[in-house]
Coordinates of C-alpha atoms in Angstrom, one line a residue:
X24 CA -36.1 -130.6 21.4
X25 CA -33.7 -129.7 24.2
X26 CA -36.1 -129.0 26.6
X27 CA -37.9 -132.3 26.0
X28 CA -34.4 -134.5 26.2
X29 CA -33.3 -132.7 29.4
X30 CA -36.7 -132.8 31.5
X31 CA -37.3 -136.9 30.2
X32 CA -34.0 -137.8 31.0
X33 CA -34.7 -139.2 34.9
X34 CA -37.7 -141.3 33.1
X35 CA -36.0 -142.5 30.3
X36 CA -33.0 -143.3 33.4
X37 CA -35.6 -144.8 35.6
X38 CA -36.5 -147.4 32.4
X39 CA -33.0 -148.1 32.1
X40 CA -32.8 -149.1 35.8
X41 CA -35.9 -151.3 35.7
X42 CA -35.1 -153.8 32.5
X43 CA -31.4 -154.0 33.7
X44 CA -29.5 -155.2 36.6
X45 CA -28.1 -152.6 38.9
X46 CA -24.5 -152.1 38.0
X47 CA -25.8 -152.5 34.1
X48 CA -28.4 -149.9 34.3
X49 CA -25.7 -147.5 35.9
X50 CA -23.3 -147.9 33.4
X51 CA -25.7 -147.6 30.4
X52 CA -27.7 -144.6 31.8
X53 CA -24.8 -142.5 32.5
X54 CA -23.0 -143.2 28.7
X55 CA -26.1 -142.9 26.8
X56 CA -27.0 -139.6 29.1
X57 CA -23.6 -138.4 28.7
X58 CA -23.0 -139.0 24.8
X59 CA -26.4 -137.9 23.6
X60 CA -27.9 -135.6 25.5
X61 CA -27.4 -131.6 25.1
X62 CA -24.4 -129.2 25.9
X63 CA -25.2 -125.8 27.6
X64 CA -28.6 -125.8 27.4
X65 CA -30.2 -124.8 31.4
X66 CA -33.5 -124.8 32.3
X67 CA -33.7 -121.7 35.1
X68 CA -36.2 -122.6 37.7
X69 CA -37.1 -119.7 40.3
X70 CA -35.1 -120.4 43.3
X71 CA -33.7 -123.3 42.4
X72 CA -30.3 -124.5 40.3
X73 CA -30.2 -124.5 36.3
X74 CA -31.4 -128.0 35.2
X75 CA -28.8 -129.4 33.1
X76 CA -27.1 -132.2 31.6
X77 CA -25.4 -132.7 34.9
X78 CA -28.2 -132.2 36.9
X79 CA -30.7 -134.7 35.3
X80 CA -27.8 -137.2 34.8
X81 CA -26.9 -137.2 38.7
X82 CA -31.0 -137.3 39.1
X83 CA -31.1 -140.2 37.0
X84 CA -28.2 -142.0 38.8
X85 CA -30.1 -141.2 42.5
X86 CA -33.7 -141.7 41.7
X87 CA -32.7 -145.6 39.8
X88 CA -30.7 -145.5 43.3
X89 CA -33.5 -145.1 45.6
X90 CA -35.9 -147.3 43.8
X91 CA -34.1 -150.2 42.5
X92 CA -31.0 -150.3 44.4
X93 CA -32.7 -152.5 47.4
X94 CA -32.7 -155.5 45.0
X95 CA -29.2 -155.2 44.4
X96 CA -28.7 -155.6 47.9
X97 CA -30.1 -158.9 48.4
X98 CA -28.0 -161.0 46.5
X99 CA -25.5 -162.5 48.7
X100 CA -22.8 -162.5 45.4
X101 CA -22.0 -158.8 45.4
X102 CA -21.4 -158.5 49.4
X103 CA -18.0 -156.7 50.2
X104 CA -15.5 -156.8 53.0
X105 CA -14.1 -153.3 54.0
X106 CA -10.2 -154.6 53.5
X107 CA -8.9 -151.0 53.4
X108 CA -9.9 -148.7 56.5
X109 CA -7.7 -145.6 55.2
X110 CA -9.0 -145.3 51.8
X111 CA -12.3 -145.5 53.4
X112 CA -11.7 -142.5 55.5
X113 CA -9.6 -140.4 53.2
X114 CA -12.6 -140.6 50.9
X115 CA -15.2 -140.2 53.8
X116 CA -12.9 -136.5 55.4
X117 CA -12.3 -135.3 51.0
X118 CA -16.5 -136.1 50.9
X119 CA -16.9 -134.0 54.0
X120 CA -15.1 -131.3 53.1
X121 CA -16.3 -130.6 49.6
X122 CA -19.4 -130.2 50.9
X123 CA -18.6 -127.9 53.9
X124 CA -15.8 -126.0 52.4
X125 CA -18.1 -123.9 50.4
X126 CA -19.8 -122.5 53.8
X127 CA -16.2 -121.5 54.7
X128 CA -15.8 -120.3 50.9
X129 CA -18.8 -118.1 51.4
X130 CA -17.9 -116.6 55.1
X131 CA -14.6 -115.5 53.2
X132 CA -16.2 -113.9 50.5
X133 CA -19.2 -111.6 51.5
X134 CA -18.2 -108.4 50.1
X135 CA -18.4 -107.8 46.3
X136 CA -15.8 -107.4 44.3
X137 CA -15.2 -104.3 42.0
X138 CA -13.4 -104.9 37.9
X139 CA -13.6 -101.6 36.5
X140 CA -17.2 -100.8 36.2
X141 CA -18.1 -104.8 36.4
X142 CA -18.9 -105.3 40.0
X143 CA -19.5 -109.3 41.7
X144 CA -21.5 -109.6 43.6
X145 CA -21.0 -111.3 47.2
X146 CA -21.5 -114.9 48.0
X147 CA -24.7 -115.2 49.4
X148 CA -26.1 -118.2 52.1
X149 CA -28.4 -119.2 48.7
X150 CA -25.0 -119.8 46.4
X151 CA -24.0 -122.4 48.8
X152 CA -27.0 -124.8 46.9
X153 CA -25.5 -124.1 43.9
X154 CA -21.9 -125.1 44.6
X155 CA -23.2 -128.2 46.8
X156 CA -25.4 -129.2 43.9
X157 CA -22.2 -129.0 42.3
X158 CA -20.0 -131.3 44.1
X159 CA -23.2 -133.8 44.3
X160 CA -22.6 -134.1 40.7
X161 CA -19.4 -136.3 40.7
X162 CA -20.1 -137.5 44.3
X163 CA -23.3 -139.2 43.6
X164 CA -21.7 -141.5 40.4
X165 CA -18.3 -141.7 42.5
X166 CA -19.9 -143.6 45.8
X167 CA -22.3 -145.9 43.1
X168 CA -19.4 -147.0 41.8
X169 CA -17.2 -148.0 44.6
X170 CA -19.9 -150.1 45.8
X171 CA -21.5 -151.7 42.7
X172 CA -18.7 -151.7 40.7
X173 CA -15.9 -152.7 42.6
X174 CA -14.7 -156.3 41.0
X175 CA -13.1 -156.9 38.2
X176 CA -15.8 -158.9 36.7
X177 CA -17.9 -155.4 36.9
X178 CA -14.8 -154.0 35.6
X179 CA -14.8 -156.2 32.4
X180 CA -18.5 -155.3 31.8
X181 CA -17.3 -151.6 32.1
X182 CA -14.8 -152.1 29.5
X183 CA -17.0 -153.7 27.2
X184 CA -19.8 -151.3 27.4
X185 CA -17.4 -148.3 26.9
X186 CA -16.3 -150.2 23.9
X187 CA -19.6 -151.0 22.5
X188 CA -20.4 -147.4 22.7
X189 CA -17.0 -146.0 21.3
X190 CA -18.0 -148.1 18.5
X191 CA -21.5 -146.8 18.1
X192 CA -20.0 -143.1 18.8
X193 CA -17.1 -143.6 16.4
X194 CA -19.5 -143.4 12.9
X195 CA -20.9 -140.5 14.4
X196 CA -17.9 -138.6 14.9
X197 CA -17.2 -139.9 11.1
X198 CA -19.8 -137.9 10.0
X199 CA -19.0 -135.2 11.6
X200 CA -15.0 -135.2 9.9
X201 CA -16.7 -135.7 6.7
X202 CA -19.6 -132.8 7.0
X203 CA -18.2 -130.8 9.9
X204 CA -19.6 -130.5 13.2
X205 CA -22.8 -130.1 12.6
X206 CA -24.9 -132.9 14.7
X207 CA -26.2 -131.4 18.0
X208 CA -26.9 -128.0 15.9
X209 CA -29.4 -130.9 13.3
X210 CA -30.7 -132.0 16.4
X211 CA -30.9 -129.5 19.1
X212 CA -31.0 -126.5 16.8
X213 CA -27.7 -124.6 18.1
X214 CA -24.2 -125.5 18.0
X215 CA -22.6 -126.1 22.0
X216 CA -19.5 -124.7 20.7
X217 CA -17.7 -122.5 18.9
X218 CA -17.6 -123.6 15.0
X219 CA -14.3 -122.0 14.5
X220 CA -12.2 -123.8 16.9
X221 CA -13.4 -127.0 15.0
X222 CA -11.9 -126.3 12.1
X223 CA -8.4 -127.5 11.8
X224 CA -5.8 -127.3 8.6
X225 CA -8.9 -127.6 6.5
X226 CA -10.4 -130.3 8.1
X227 CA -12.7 -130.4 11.0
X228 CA -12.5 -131.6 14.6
X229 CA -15.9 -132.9 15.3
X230 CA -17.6 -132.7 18.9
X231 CA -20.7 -134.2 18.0
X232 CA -22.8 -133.9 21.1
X233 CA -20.1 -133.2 23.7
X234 CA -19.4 -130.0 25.0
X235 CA -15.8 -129.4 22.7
X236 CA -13.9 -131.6 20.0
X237 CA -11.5 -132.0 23.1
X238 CA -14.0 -134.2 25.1
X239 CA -14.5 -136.2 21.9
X240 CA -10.9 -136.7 21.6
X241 CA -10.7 -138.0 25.0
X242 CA -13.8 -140.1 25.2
X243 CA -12.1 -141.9 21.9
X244 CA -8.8 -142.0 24.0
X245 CA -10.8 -143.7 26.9
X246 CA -12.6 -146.3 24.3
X247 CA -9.1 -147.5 22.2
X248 CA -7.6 -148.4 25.7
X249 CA -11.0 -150.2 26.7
X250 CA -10.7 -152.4 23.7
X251 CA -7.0 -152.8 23.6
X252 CA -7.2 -154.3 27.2
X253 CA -10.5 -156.6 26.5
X254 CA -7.5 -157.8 24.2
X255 CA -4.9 -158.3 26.7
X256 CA -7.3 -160.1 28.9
X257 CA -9.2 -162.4 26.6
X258 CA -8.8 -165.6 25.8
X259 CA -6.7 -166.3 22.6
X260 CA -9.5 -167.4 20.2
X261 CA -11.6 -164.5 21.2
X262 CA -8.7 -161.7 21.0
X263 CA -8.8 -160.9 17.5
X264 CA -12.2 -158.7 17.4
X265 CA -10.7 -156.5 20.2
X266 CA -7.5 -155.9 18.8
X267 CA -9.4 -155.5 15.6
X268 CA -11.8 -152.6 17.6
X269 CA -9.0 -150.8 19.0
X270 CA -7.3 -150.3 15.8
X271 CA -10.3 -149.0 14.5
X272 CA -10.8 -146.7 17.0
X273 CA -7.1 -145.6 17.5
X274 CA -7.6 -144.5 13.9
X275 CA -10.7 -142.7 14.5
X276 CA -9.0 -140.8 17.3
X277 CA -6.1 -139.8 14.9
X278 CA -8.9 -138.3 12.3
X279 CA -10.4 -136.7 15.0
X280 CA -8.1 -134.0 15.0
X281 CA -7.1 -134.3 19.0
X282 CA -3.3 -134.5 18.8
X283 CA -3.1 -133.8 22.8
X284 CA -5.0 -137.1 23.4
X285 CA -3.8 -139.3 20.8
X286 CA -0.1 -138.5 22.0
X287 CA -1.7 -139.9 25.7
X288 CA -3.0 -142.8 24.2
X289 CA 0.3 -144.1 22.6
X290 CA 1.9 -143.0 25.9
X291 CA -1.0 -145.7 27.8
X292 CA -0.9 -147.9 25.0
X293 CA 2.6 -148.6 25.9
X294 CA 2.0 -148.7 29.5
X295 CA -0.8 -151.4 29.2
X296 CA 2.0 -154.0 27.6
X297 CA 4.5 -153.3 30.7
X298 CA 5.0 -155.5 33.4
X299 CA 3.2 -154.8 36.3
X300 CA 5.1 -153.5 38.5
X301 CA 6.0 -150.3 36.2
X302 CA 2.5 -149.5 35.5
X303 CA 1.9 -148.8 39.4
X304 CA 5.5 -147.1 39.3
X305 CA 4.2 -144.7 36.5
X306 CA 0.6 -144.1 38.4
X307 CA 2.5 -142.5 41.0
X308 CA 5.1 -140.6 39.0
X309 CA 1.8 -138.6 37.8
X310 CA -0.5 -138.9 40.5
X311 CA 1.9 -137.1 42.7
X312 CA 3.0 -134.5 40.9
X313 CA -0.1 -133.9 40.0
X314 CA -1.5 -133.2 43.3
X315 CA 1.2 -130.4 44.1
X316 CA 1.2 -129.2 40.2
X317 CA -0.1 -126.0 41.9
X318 CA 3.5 -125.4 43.7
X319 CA 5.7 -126.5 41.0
X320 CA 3.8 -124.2 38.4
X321 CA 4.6 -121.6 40.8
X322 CA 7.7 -122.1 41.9
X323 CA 8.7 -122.3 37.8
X324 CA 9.7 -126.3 37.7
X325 CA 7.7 -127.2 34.5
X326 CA 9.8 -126.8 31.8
X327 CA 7.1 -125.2 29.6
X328 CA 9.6 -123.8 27.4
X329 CA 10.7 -126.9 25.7
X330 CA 6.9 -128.1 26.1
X331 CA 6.2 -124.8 24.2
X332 CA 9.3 -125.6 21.5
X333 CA 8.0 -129.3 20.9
X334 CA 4.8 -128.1 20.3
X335 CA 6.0 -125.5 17.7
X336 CA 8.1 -128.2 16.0
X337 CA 4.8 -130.1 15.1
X338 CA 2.4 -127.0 14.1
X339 CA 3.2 -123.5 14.8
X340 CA -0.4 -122.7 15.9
X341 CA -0.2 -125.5 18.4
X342 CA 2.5 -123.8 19.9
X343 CA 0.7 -120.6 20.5
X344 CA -3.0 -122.2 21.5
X345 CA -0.6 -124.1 24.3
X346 CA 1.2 -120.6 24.6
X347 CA -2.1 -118.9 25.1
X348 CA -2.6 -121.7 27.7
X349 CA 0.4 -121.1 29.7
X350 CA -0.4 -117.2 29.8
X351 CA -3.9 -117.9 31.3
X352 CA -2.8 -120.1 33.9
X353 CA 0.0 -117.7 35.2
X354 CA -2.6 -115.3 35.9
X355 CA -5.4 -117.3 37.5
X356 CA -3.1 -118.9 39.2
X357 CA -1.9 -115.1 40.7
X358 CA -5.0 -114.2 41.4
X359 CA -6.3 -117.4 43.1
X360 CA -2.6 -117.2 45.6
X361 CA -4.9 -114.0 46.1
X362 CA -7.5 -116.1 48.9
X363 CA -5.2 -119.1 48.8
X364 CA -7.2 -121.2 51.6
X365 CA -10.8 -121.2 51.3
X366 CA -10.7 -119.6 47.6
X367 CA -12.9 -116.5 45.8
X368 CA -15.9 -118.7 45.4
X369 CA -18.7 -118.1 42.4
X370 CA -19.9 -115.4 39.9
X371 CA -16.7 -115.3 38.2
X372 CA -14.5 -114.0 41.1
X373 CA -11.7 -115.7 40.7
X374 CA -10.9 -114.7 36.6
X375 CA -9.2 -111.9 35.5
X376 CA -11.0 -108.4 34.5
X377 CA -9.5 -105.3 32.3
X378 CA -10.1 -101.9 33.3
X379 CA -13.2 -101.7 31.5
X380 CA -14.6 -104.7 33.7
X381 CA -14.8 -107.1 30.5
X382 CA -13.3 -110.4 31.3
X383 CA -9.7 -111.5 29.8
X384 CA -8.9 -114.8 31.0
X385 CA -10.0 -118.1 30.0
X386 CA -10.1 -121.0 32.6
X387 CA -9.6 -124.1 31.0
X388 CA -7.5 -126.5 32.8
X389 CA -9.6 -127.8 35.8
X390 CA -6.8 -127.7 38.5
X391 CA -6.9 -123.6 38.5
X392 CA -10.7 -123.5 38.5
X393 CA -10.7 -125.6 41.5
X394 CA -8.2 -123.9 43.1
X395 CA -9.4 -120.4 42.5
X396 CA -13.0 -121.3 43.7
X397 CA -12.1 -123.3 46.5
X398 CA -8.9 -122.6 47.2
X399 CA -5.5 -125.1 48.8
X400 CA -8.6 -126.6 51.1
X401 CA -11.0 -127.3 47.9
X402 CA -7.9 -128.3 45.3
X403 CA -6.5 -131.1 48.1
X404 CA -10.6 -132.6 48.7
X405 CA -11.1 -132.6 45.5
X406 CA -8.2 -134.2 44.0
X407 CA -7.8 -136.6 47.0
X408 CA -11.2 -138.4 46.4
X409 CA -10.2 -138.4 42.5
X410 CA -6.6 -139.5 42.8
X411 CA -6.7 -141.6 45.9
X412 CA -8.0 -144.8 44.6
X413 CA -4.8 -144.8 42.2
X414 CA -2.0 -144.4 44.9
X415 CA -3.7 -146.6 47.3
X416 CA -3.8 -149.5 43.9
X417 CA -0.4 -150.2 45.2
X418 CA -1.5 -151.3 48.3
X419 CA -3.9 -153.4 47.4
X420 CA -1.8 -155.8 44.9
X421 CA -0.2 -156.8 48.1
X422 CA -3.2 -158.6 49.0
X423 CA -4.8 -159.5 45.9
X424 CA -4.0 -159.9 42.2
X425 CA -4.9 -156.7 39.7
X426 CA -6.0 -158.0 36.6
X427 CA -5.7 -156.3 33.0
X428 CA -9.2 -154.8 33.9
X429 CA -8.6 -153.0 36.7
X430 CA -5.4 -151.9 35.4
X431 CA -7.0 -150.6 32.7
X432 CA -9.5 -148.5 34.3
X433 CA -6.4 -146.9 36.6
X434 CA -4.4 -146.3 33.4
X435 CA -6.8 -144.6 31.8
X436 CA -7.6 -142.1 34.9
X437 CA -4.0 -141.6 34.4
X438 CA -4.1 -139.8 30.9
X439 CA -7.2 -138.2 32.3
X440 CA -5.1 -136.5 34.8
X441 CA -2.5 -135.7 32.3
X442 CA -5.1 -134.2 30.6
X443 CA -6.6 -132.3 33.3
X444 CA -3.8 -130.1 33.4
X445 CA -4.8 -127.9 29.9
X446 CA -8.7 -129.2 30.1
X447 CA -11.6 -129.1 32.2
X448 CA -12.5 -132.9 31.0
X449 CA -14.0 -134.1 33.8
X450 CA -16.7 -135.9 33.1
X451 CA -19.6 -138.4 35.0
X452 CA -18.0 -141.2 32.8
X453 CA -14.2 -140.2 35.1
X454 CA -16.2 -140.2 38.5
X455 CA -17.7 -143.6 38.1
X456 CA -13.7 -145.5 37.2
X457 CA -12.5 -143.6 40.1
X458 CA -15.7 -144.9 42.0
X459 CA -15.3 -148.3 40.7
X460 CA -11.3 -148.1 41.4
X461 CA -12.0 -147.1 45.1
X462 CA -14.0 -149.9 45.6
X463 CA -11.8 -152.6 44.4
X464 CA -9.0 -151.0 46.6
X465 CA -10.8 -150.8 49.9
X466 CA -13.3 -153.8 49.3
X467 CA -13.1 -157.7 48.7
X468 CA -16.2 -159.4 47.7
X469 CA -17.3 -161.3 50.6
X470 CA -17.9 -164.2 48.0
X471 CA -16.6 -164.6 44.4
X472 CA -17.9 -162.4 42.3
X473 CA -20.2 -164.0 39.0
X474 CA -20.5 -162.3 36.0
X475 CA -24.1 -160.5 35.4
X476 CA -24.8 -162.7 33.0
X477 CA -25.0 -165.6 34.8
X478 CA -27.0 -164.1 38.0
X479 CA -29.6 -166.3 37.9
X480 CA -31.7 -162.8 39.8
X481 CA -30.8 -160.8 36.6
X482 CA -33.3 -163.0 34.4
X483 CA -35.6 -160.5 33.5
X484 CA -38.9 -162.9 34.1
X485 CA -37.3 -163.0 37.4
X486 CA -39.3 -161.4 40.4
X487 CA -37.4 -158.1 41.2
X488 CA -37.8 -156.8 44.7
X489 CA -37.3 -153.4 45.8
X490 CA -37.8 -151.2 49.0
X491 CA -41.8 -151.1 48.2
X492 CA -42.3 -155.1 47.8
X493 CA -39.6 -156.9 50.2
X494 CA -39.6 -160.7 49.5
X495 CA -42.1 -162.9 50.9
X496 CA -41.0 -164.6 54.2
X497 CA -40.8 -168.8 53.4
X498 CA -41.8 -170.8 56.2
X499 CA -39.4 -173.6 56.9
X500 CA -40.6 -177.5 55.8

């Protein structure tokens, strides 16, 4: 069953892309990929990179790309004016790099590396596919995004497609605090985690088919502050089934188990009903930090103590997984300051070994596995293209107004880099609201935007047009 859902993804993606419109079939594709298909389970091909969830998602994304994307083009209401030349270059040079930085990450790296009787092997010239396969992963949704979802009215539809699959998700994640997480091992015969760290104070923290309870937490995070800004932005008589949706799903987070998310969702709850002007204030009070968090771990400027003593005020156990966490970082971070520029590259060479070569760390936060595979040059690319659409959001309320939408989408990037800090939750779902924030800050639509909906091209009977069947020429009368 695995085998079959991973190699029919790009068809069952290709299907999406033909019966909806552009920006739709994006969307759609990469939530129902992403919620339903299965966790750590690779297909090796000789000579080639494991096909994976990632890998048949970001397939999916390029081939409805190269087929239907041409028709997308033609329609004179989604043209957009390049209003912002530096966000346009930082994300051009972060692009650049990531791609050639793990050439420079190789020549740095071509010796093995001896743990105990565990040796690593080299990089090799054929590991640079691997790691550029890699960054083509959140590249390919990213630069969708920013140019077919850059207005708010594709913004709104974002929203309410997240919601409409919280919803959907939400009764499966039910089951799964009723029965315990036990769905993707019915389906896909294996559990994609460990069953013990699902199991809290008698309860259970279900995962359902993501790759850890903490992904679910935060896709329910990302799905209560969709709905509660469809509320803010509604019109009055149509605000109650929102507000309605978000409560229902803010109480399906707190059953959930995921206390580190549901603490960020009352923290972006609040921010959503602040004036403006404070919601871009706190976007950069943790975008910036966030960027050097690297230096200030190091130099000893979080106070992780009383993180540590809050934490052990709520549930003692809590205070030693986030204990455990702090340990782990300390020493990846070490041994990443090891190769601080271009980084220690693949095969595990930047985690910590014993002296009988087994491994003892744990990398779980996604700033130290970043910076300990690609080093100072890697961490500042990477987090550049992800955090550069929010610092520049300032920038562009001089010259246009944000509405609750776009707001939304920069508010909720916002806890994801909060919660970046402890988890790897990075997701395709992330890349494409960064994409779609970077293209409202460097673009304008050349003409008001329409809603989908009303397109008179998106009605399906419509003649659709692609690179293989240009429309006619139409002699003039």
């Amino acid at each position: 069953m695995p085998l079959l859902a991973i190699l029919s993804w790009p068809l069952i993606a290709l299907i999406f892309f033909a019966q909806m419109p552009f920006a739709r079939a994006l969307v759609v594709s990469t939530l129902v990929g992403y919620l339903l298909l299965p966790e750590r389970f690779d297909v090796d091909l000789p000579g080639l990179p494991a096909v994976n969830k990632l890998f048949v998602l970001t397939a999916g994304m390029a081939l409805g790309a190269l087929f239907f994307r041409p028709a997308a083009q033609q329609r004179p209401q989604v043209g957009l004016e390049n209003r912002d030349v530096w966000i346009g270059r930082i994300v051009i040079c972060a692009i650049v790099v990531l791609l050639c930085a793990p050439v420079l990450t190789m020549l740095s790296n071509r010796f093995p590396v001896f743990q105990g009787p565990t040796v690593l092997p080299a990089m090799r010239p054929w590991d640079l596919l691997g790691m550029t396969l890699g960054t083509l992963y959140f590249v390919v949704p990213f630069l969708l995004a920013r140019r077919y979802l850059a207005t708010p009215d594709r913004h709104r539809m974002l929203l309410r497609l997240l919601l409409i699959s919280g919803l959907l998700y939400s009764l499966l994640v039910l089951v799964e605090v009723r029965l315990s997480p036990q769905l993707h091992n019915w389906v896909y015969g294996y559990h994609q985690h460990s069953f013990a760290q699902h199991v809290r104070g008698g309860a259970f923290r279900p995962k359902v088919f993501l790759q850890h309870g903490l992904w679910v937490g935060f896709f329910l995070f990302t799905v209560v502050i969709a709905a509660l800004a469809l509320f803010r932005s509604s019109e009055q008589n149509t605000r109650v089934p929102y507000l309605l949706a978000g409560l229902w799903l803010f109480g399906v987070l707190f059953l959930s188990r995921n206390f580190g998310a549901t603490m960020i969702a009352v923290l972006i709850i609040a921010l959503l009903f602040v004036p403006r002007v404070w919601q871009i204030r706190a976007v950069l009070v943790v975008v910036i930090p966030f960027l050097l968090y690297p230096a200030v771990r190091q130099a000893g400027l979080v106070p992780t103590d009383r993180i540590t003593q809050f934490a052990a005020s709520i549930s003692e156990d809590r205070a030693q997984s986030f204990q455990f966490r702090l340990d782990n970082e300390d020493q990846l971070l070490a041994r990443a300051l090891e190769k601080p520029v271009f980084g220690w590259g693949s095969w595990g060479r930047s985690l910590i070994y014993d002296d009988r070569g087994e491994r003892t760390s744990t990398s779980d936060g996604t700033w130290v596995i970043v910076l300990g595979e690609l080093g100072w040059v890697g961490y500042l690319s990477f987090f550049a293209l992800l955090t550069a659409p929010l610092l520049a959001l300032g920038r562009a309320g001089r010259r246009k107004d944000i509405p609750v939408e776009t707001v939304a989408l920069a508010l909720i990037m916002i806890g994801n880099v909060i919660y970046l800090i402890p988890n790897a939750t990075l997701t395709p779902l992330a890349w494409l609201l960064t994409g779609a924030l970077a293209g409202f800050v460097q673009f304008d639509p050349v003409r008001q935007d329409t809603s989908e909906e009303l397109t008179p091209s998106h009605d399906p009977r419509a003649t659709r047009y692609t690179r293989f069947a240009k429309e006619p020429k139409r002699n003039p009368v």
